[in-house]
Short mmCIF file of C-alpha atoms in Angstrom, two decimals:
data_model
loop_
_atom_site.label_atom_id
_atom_site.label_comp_id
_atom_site.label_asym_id
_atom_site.label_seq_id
_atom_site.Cartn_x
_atom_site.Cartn_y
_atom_site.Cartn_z
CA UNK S 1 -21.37 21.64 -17.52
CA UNK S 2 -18.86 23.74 -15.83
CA UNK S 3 -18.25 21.38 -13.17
CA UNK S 4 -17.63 18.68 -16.08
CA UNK S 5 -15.05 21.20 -17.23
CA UNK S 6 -13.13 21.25 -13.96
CA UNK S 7 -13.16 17.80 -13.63
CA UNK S 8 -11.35 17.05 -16.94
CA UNK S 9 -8.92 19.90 -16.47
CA UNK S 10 -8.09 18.76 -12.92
CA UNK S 11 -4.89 16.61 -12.33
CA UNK S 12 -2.81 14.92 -9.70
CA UNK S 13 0.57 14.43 -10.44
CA UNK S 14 2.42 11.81 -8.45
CA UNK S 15 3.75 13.45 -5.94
CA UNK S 16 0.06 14.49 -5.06
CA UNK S 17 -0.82 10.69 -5.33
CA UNK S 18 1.88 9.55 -3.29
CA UNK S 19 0.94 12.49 -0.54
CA UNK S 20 -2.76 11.17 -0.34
CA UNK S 21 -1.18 7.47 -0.06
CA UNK S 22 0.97 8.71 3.30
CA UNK S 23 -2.34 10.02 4.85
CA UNK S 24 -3.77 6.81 3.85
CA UNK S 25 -1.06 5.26 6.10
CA UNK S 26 -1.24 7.72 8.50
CA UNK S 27 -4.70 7.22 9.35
CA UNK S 28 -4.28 3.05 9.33
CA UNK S 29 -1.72 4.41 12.37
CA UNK S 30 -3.89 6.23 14.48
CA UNK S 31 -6.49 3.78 14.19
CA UNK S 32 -4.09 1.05 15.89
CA UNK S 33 -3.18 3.62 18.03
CA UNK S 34 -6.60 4.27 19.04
CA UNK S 35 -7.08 0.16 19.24
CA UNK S 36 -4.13 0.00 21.71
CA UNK S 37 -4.63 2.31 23.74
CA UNK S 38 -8.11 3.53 24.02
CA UNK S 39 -9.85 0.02 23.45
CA UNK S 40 -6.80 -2.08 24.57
CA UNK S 41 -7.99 -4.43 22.33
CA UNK S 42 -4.37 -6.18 21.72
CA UNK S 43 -4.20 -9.23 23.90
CA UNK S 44 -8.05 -9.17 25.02
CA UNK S 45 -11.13 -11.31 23.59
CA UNK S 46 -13.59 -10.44 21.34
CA UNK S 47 -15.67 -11.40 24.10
CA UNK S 48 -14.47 -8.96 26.64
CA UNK S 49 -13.85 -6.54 24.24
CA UNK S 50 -17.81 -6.67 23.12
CA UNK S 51 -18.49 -6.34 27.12
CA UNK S 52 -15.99 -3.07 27.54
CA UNK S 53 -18.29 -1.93 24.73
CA UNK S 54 -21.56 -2.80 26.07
CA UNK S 55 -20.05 -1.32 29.47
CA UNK S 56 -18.75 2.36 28.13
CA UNK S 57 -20.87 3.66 25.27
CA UNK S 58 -18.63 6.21 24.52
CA UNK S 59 -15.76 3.44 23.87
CA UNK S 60 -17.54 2.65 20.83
CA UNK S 61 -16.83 6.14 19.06
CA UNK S 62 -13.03 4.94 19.57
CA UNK S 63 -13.61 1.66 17.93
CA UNK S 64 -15.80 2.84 15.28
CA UNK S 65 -12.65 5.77 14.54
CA UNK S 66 -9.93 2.85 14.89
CA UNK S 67 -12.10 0.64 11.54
CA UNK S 68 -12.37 3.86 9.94
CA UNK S 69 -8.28 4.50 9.86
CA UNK S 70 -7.74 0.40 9.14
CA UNK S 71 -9.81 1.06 6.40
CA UNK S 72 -8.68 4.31 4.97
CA UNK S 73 -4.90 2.27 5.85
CA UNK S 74 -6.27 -0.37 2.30
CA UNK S 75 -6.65 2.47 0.00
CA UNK S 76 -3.18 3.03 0.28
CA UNK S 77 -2.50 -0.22 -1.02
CA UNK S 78 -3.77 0.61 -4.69
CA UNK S 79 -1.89 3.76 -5.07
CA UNK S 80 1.72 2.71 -3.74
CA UNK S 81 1.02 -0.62 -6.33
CA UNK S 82 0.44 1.92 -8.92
CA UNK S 83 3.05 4.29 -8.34
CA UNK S 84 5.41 1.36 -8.07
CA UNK S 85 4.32 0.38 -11.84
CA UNK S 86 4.76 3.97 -12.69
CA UNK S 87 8.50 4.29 -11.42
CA UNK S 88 9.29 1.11 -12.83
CA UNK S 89 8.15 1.26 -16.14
CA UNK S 90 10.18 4.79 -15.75
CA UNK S 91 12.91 4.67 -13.64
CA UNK S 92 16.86 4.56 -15.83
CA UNK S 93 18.07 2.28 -13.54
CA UNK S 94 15.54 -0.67 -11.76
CA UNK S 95 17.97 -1.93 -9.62
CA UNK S 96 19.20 1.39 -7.77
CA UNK S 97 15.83 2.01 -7.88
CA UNK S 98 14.85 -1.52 -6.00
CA UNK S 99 17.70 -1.08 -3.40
CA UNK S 100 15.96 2.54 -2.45
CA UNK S 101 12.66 0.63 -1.99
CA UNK S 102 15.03 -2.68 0.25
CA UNK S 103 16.90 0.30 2.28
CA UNK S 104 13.42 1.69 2.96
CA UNK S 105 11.77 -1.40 3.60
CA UNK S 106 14.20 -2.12 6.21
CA UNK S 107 14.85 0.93 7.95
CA UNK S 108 11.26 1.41 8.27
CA UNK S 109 10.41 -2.07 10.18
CA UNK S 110 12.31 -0.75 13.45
CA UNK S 111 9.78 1.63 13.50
CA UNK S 112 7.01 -0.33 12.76
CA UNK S 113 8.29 -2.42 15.55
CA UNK S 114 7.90 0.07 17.69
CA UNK S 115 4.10 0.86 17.17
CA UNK S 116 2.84 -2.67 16.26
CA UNK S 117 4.71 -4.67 18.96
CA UNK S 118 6.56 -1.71 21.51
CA UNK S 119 10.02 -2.43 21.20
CA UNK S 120 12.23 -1.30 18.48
CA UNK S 121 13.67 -5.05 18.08
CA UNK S 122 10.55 -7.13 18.38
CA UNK S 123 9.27 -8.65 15.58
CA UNK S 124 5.57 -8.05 14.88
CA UNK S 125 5.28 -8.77 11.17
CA UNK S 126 7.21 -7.44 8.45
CA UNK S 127 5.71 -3.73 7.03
CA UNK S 128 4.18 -2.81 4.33
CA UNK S 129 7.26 -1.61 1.82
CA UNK S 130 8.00 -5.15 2.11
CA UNK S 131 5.32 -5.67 -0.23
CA UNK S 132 6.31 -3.76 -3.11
CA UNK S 133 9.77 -5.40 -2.14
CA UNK S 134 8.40 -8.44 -3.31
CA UNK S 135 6.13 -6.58 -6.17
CA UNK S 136 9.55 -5.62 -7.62
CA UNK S 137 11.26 -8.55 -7.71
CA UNK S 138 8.36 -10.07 -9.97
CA UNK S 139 7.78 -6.67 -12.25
CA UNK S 140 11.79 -7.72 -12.63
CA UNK S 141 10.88 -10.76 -14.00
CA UNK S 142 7.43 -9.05 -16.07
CA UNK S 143 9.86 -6.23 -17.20
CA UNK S 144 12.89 -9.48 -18.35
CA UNK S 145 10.12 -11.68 -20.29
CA UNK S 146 8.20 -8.97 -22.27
CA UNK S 147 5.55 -9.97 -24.88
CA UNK S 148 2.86 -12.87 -24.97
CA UNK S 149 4.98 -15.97 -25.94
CA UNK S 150 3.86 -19.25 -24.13
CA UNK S 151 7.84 -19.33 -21.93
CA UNK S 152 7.77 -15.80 -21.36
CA UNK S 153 3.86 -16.04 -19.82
CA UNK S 154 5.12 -18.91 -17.53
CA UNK S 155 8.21 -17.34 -16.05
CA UNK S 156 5.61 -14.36 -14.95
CA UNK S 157 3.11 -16.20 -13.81
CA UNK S 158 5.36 -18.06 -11.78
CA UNK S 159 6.98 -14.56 -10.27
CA UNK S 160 3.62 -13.67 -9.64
CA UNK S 161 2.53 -17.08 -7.64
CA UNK S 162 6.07 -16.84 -5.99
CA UNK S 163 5.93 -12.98 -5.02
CA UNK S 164 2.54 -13.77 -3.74
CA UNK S 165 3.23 -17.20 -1.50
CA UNK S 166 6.62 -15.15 -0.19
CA UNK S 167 4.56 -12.62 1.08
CA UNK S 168 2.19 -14.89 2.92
CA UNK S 169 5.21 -17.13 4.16
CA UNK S 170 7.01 -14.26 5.40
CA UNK S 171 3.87 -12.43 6.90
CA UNK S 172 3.91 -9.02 5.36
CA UNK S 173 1.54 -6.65 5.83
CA UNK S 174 -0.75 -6.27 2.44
CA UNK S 175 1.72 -8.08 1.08
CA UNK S 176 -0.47 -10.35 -0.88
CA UNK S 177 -3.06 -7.91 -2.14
CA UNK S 178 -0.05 -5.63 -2.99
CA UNK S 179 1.20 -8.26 -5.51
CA UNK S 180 -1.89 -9.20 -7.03
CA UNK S 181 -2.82 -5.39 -7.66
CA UNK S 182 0.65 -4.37 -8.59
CA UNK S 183 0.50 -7.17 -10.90
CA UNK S 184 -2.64 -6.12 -12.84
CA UNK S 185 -1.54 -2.50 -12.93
CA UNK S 186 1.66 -3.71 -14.80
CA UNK S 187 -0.37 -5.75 -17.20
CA UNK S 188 -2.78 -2.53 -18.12
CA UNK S 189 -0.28 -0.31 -17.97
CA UNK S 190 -1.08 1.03 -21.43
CA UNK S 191 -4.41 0.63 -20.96
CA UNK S 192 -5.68 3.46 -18.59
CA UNK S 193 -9.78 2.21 -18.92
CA UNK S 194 -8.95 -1.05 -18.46
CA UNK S 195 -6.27 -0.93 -16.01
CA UNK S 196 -9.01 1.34 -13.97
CA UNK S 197 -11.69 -1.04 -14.51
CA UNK S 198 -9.75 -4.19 -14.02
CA UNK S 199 -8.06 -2.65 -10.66
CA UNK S 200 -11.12 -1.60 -8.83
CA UNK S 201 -12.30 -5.47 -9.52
CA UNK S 202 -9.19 -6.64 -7.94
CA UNK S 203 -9.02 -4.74 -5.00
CA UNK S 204 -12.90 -5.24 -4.39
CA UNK S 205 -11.45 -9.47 -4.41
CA UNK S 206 -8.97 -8.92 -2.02
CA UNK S 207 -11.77 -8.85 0.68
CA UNK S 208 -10.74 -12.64 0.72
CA UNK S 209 -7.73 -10.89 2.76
CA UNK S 210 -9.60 -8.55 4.80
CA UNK S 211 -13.20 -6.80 4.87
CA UNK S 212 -11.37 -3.18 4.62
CA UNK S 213 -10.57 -3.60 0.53
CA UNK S 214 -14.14 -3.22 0.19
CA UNK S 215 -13.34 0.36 0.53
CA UNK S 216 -10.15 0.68 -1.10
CA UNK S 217 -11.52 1.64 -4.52
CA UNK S 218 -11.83 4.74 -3.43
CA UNK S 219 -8.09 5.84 -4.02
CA UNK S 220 -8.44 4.65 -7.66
CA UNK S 221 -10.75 7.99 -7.81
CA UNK S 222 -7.15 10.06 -7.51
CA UNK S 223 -5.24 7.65 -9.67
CA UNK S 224 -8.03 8.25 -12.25
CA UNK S 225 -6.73 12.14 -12.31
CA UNK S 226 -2.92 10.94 -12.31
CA UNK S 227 -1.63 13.61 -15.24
CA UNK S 228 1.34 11.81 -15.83
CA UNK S 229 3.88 13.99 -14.38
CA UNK S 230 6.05 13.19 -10.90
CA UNK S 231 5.55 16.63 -9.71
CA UNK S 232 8.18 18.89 -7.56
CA UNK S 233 9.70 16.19 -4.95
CA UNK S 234 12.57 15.67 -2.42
CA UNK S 235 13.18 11.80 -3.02
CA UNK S 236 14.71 11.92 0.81
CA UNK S 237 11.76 13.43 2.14
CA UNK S 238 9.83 10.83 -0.18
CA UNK S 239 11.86 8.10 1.24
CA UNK S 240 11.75 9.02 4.52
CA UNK S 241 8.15 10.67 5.96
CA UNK S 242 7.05 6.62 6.42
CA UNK S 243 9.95 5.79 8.86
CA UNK S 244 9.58 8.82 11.04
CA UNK S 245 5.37 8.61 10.79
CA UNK S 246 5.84 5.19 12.49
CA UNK S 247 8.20 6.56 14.63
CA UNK S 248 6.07 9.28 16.01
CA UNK S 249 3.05 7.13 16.19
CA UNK S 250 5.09 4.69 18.00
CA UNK S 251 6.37 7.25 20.44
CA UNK S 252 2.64 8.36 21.04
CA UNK S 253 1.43 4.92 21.66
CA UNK S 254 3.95 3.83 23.64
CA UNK S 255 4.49 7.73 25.96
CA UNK S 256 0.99 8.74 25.20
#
């Protein structure tokens, strides 16, 4: 009974969400890291990848550390697509707001450069804020066309198939989970039970993308506990830990 108690008194504001989220990220980093350059597994076959293993036992502690961090990297997926909804539906002005999340989104791909490909200016794929570049320009269109009627349903679902082909076209990491998530987050909005039970479903389907979502459920354990409130928060610091994480892990791989 007490520990019932806790549980319904506990809270996360989103701050706390959005801190969990970075480690989230942060771990998806040192497992490429650890990929790179303990396995070397970039540019080699699965074949002589599966002999290295077979070869040097102890290279499969690395391997099995580098899927634990991809897949700790998915639950991050859920709770940026939630707090996205959440400043959205909140935020006084959506398109300063949208230009923070472009300016991000591009600033931070020189870094991911860096870590996913080794060079600053070579093009690996486009990074993850991306995504919820893309997830905002359909909740534009969601947030425009409010309400059920038979136009206004079209228009979204056609930001939705667009926001979602775009991200595949353009190669962007989670981009197309991102979208479908952020989507039904938006739609149950009001709805915490259902936007909880309808969310974990999602996620679980975007295994179609990759086998790590079948973990990413997980985060909606600390969304469940969201209380509502943003929390004390620098928005530069906000803004700018997933830049300089990149950076560092870049560094690392690159000098370590």
């Amino acid at each position: 009974m007490k520990l019932l108690k806790k549980m319904r008194t506990f809270s996360l504001t989103a701050t706390a969400i959005r801190a969990c989220g970075l480690l989230f990220l942060a771990a998806g980093m040192f497992g490429y890291m650890m990929q790179v350059n303990v396995l070397g597994a970039v540019g080699t076959s699965n074949t002589e990848l599966f002999n290295a293993l077979q070869a040097d036992s102890s290279l499969m502690v690395s391997a099995t550390l580098s899927v634990v961090g991809q897949a700790l990297e998915a639950c991050a997926v859920p709770i940026f697509a939630f707090l996205l909804v959440e400043g959205s539906s909140h935020t006084s002005n959506f398109t300063k707001y949208f230009l923070r999340v472009l300016g991000l989104a591009a600033v931070s791909q020189l870094s991911y450069n860096l870590l996913m490909a080794g060079s600053l200016l070579k093009l690996y794929r486009l990074n993850p804020v991306f995504a919820a570049v893309l997830s905002m320009v359909m909740l534009y269109f969601f947030r425009r066309f409010p309400g059920k009627k038979m136009g206004h349903i079209a228009i979204k679902c056609c930001a939705l198939l667009f926001a979602f082909l775009w991200s595949n076209m353009l190669g962007v990491s989670h981009g197309a989970a991102c979208v479908i998530v952020t989507a039904v987050l938006w739609g149950f909005r009001e709805k915490p039970n259902l936007r909880m039970t309808f969310g974990v479903l999602v996620t679980l389907g975007c295994v179609v993308f990759s086998m790590f979502y079948m973990v990413a459920p997980i985060s909606f354990l600390l969304i469940y506990f969201y209380s509502g409130e943003q929390g004390s928060h620098n928005r530069i610091i906000n803004y700018m830990v997933y830049p300089v994480l990149l950076l560092i892990c870049g560094l690392m791989s690159i000098f370590g």
